[in-house]
């Protein structure tokens, strides 16, 4: 497994593979790897011959009062976990390699970030779009795998790839959950025992809303009001619970076709997100 820390190094390696006729899939991560990330690596090894995992805690996608400083960094354990899978190279630049002094370029999308997580995290998706663009330019992958756990992020990336003509195919990988339904997240480790016991209510609520829709419920307002009650009853503060069009992420006024239900809520200082198709 090669560990590259500069764009030139990883690009050289990927170009060697591609010259030999091999395809390459990139899995962008911020490290602190768990089974959710590892499932993306497994997806990547199914779609391409070679797998590159990037590990980079990206400062530009964190707001000033967010958890950039305390975000878990577990590089040695991450390498250990990846060594058990088909991971052919790791790209792990430092922040100053990624953003050289005087850096001034941005990548902004006009509409998708104006919903859901983007409202409470105004700089987040610009930071994601910027770093993922840089990762695509450095790694030149044929495929890039993203988790549906971060549904708005996948949509932002898909739109950006289409808008900017990146020659990469985006592959969605399903959300990996604990046995009680809680979506795996690097931030779950912040939860106290009591908070951890309350957290599965997020997925339970999404499932119950999806079932109601399947059974014919079509009024988003009533579904959302009920869902907020269920989540709040467990001591969580709901940032949003929305039923949206799965492409443009606009709220739907009536459920008449496929929708996505997304939620963000806080348990103490920890912010959790989840989503489901309906
Ligand atoms: P992160 O390290 O949190 O930036 O996540 C890196 C990638 O892993 C993103 O594409 C996430 O959507 C994906 N991911 C995170 N948690 C999960 C999960 N529980 N199931 C599937 N994918 C996940």
XYZ file of C-alpha atoms and ligand atoms in Angstrom:
301
model
C 0.000 0.000 0.000
C 1.548 3.296 -1.136
C 1.156 6.342 1.098
C 1.358 9.566 -0.936
C 1.363 12.993 0.642
C 1.511 15.240 -2.407
C -0.723 15.629 -5.459
C 2.246 14.913 -7.758
C 3.030 11.636 -6.002
C -0.491 10.246 -6.131
C -1.047 11.438 -9.711
C 2.167 9.733 -10.870
C 1.050 6.446 -9.326
C -2.492 6.651 -10.732
C -1.166 7.507 -14.203
C 1.104 4.442 -14.112
C -1.906 2.264 -13.371
C -4.020 3.882 -16.033
C -1.292 3.550 -18.664
C -1.342 -0.206 -17.899
C -5.061 -0.227 -18.664
C -6.223 -0.401 -15.024
C -9.193 1.583 -13.705
C -9.021 3.541 -10.442
C -11.633 4.336 -7.788
C -11.166 7.056 -5.172
C -12.782 6.978 -1.724
C -12.529 10.432 -0.114
C -12.572 10.367 3.721
C -11.573 12.451 6.697
C -10.128 9.381 8.444
C -11.288 8.046 11.834
C -12.402 5.138 9.710
C -15.285 2.893 10.698
C -17.251 0.144 8.998
C -19.179 2.761 6.940
C -15.954 3.950 5.313
C -14.721 0.375 4.874
C -17.918 -0.518 3.014
C -17.103 2.300 0.559
C -13.652 0.773 0.037
C -15.291 -2.596 -0.679
C -17.647 -0.936 -3.172
C -14.641 0.766 -4.788
C -12.784 -2.527 -5.217
C -15.827 -3.995 -6.956
C -16.054 -1.209 -9.553
C -12.344 -0.607 -10.283
C -9.011 -2.432 -10.449
C -7.181 -0.094 -8.059
C -8.452 1.748 -4.984
C -7.139 5.022 -3.589
C -8.405 6.210 -0.187
C -7.803 9.848 0.682
C -7.528 10.821 4.328
C -7.723 14.539 4.935
C -9.547 16.485 7.633
C -10.484 19.404 5.430
C -10.389 22.732 7.289
C -12.380 24.628 4.643
C -15.544 22.589 5.236
C -15.719 23.391 8.952
C -17.281 26.636 10.195
C -15.496 28.733 12.840
C -17.508 27.222 15.740
C -17.458 23.633 14.512
C -15.422 20.633 15.626
C -12.368 20.874 13.315
C -9.886 20.936 16.218
C -11.462 18.072 18.111
C -12.348 15.993 15.023
C -10.868 12.515 15.706
C -7.529 11.806 13.983
C -6.534 8.132 14.093
C -4.110 7.757 11.175
C -2.236 4.646 12.384
C -5.448 2.781 13.173
C -6.850 3.875 9.781
C -3.806 2.402 7.973
C -4.206 -0.806 9.946
C -7.882 -1.130 8.955
C -7.148 -0.386 5.300
C -4.352 -2.956 5.209
C -7.018 -5.664 5.629
C -8.876 -4.511 2.492
C -8.078 -3.850 -1.141
C -6.634 -0.382 -0.728
C -3.735 0.185 -3.128
C -2.809 3.734 -2.183
C -3.553 6.298 0.472
C -3.442 9.980 -0.331
C -2.925 11.915 2.885
C -1.739 15.474 2.274
C -1.165 17.963 5.079
C -3.347 21.074 5.240
C -0.477 23.245 4.030
C 0.123 20.930 1.050
C -3.560 21.081 0.153
C -3.883 24.839 0.719
C -0.599 26.584 -0.004
C -0.022 30.044 1.461
C -1.980 32.579 -0.581
C -4.610 30.043 -1.710
C -7.631 31.936 -3.031
C -9.797 29.759 -5.289
C -13.317 28.653 -4.379
C -15.894 26.255 -5.850
C -19.479 27.271 -5.072
C -22.827 25.829 -6.137
C -25.751 28.209 -6.395
C -28.722 26.132 -5.200
C -28.084 22.729 -3.603
C -26.228 24.174 -0.585
C -29.160 26.533 0.110
C -31.093 23.712 1.782
C -30.910 21.363 4.776
C -27.366 21.199 6.261
C -26.238 24.193 4.201
C -28.537 26.524 6.179
C -26.877 25.781 9.523
C -23.419 25.229 7.975
C -23.033 28.029 5.414
C -19.398 27.337 4.460
C -19.623 23.551 4.535
C -20.541 22.576 0.966
C -18.241 25.139 -0.629
C -15.412 23.540 1.350
C -16.517 20.051 0.309
C -16.810 21.019 -3.376
C -13.375 22.652 -3.275
C -11.558 19.771 -1.621
C -13.277 17.097 -3.714
C -12.369 19.026 -6.887
C -8.757 19.094 -5.731
C -8.871 15.378 -4.914
C -10.258 14.605 -8.380
C -7.571 16.736 -10.031
C -4.819 15.081 -7.970
C -6.034 11.481 -8.253
C -7.686 11.486 -11.705
C -9.995 8.594 -10.727
C -12.380 6.801 -13.083
C -14.813 6.354 -10.172
C -15.351 8.070 -6.827
C -17.417 6.461 -4.089
C -19.559 8.487 -1.663
C -21.842 7.318 1.130
C -25.576 7.958 1.007
C -25.262 8.747 4.720
C -24.308 12.266 3.585
C -27.048 12.538 0.992
C -26.831 16.270 0.356
C -23.072 15.906 -0.093
C -23.563 13.224 -2.771
C -26.001 15.465 -4.621
C -23.590 18.421 -4.426
C -20.771 16.277 -5.826
C -22.937 14.775 -8.587
C -24.056 18.247 -9.637
C -20.528 19.630 -9.528
C -19.183 16.730 -11.628
C -21.885 17.364 -14.204
C -21.408 21.154 -14.194
C -17.604 21.044 -14.430
C -17.334 18.021 -16.769
C -15.124 16.035 -14.410
C -14.378 12.713 -16.126
C -15.305 10.683 -13.055
C -18.317 8.481 -12.383
C -19.858 8.974 -8.947
C -20.878 5.757 -7.220
C -23.314 5.891 -4.286
C -22.825 3.391 -1.465
C -25.609 2.617 1.057
C -25.543 3.749 4.706
C -24.029 1.270 7.156
C -25.830 1.124 10.518
C -25.389 -0.262 14.005
C -27.725 -3.178 14.778
C -30.145 -0.704 16.452
C -30.291 1.442 13.305
C -27.955 4.301 14.265
C -25.945 5.303 11.185
C -22.215 4.832 11.788
C -20.430 8.156 12.116
C -17.030 9.305 13.324
C -18.963 11.663 15.604
C -20.830 8.856 17.421
C -17.803 8.505 19.670
C -18.674 11.893 21.219
C -21.958 10.498 22.607
C -22.345 9.652 26.301
C -23.911 6.292 27.147
C -27.272 7.952 27.717
C -27.091 9.911 24.454
C -26.062 6.786 22.574
C -29.172 5.031 23.905
C -31.384 7.889 22.613
C -29.737 8.281 19.187
C -31.500 5.416 17.307
C -34.712 7.483 17.448
C -33.477 9.337 14.364
C -33.564 6.270 12.129
C -36.706 4.903 13.825
C -38.477 8.146 12.990
C -37.290 8.111 9.370
C -38.449 4.507 8.953
C -41.837 5.264 10.477
C -42.285 8.294 8.180
C -41.278 6.223 5.126
C -43.793 3.545 6.136
C -46.556 6.140 6.495
C -45.760 7.429 3.003
C -45.785 3.896 1.653
C -49.203 3.461 3.262
C -50.493 6.545 1.447
C -49.707 9.553 3.683
C -48.942 12.516 1.457
C -49.013 15.634 3.647
C -45.380 16.476 4.524
C -46.421 18.985 7.208
C -48.310 16.418 9.304
C -45.587 13.790 8.864
C -42.850 16.239 9.855
C -44.740 17.540 12.921
C -45.212 14.008 14.184
C -41.571 13.108 13.459
C -40.256 16.146 15.341
C -42.342 15.122 18.369
C -40.848 11.616 18.359
C -37.275 12.908 18.135
C -37.726 15.726 20.665
C -39.223 13.255 23.160
C -35.775 11.634 23.344
C -34.122 14.911 24.300
C -32.776 15.699 20.835
C -32.995 19.156 19.346
C -34.121 18.939 15.724
C -32.248 21.278 13.354
C -34.364 20.145 10.415
C -36.586 17.261 9.417
C -37.497 17.604 5.745
C -39.189 15.700 2.959
C -37.578 16.757 -0.286
C -37.260 16.068 -3.972
C -34.291 13.657 -4.256
C -32.673 15.637 -7.093
C -32.977 19.340 -6.268
C -33.556 18.865 -2.504
C -36.459 21.368 -2.523
C -39.216 20.715 0.046
C -42.174 18.945 -1.531
C -45.660 20.331 -0.921
C -47.327 16.973 -1.453
C -45.791 13.518 -1.716
C -46.671 12.300 -5.198
C -43.530 10.361 -6.153
C -40.118 9.348 -4.794
C -38.824 11.630 -2.014
C -35.924 11.710 0.412
C -36.494 12.300 4.121
C -33.527 13.944 5.827
C -32.865 14.899 9.420
C -30.224 16.737 11.440
C -30.481 16.885 15.212
C -28.311 17.658 18.192
C -27.726 15.534 21.237
C -25.889 17.892 23.577
C -22.966 19.247 21.539
C -23.054 16.420 18.996
C -24.797 16.930 15.691
C -26.087 13.815 13.938
C -27.587 13.448 10.455
C -29.440 10.670 8.688
C -31.741 10.133 5.696
C -33.883 7.558 3.956
C -35.567 7.116 0.586
C -39.391 6.993 0.496
P -16.241 11.392 6.263
O -14.946 10.759 6.671
O -17.201 11.535 7.385
O -16.047 12.640 5.453
O -16.948 10.358 5.279
C -16.267 9.864 4.152
C -17.228 9.093 3.319
O -17.773 8.010 4.091
C -18.440 9.914 2.835
O -18.727 9.573 1.494
C -19.535 9.482 3.775
O -20.824 9.604 3.219
C -19.168 8.022 3.980
N -19.787 7.493 5.209
C -19.701 7.994 6.453
N -20.454 7.278 7.307
C -21.047 6.299 6.564
C -21.953 5.241 6.847
N -22.426 5.039 8.080
N -22.366 4.448 5.826
C -21.899 4.653 4.569
N -21.040 5.632 4.232
C -20.613 6.443 5.217
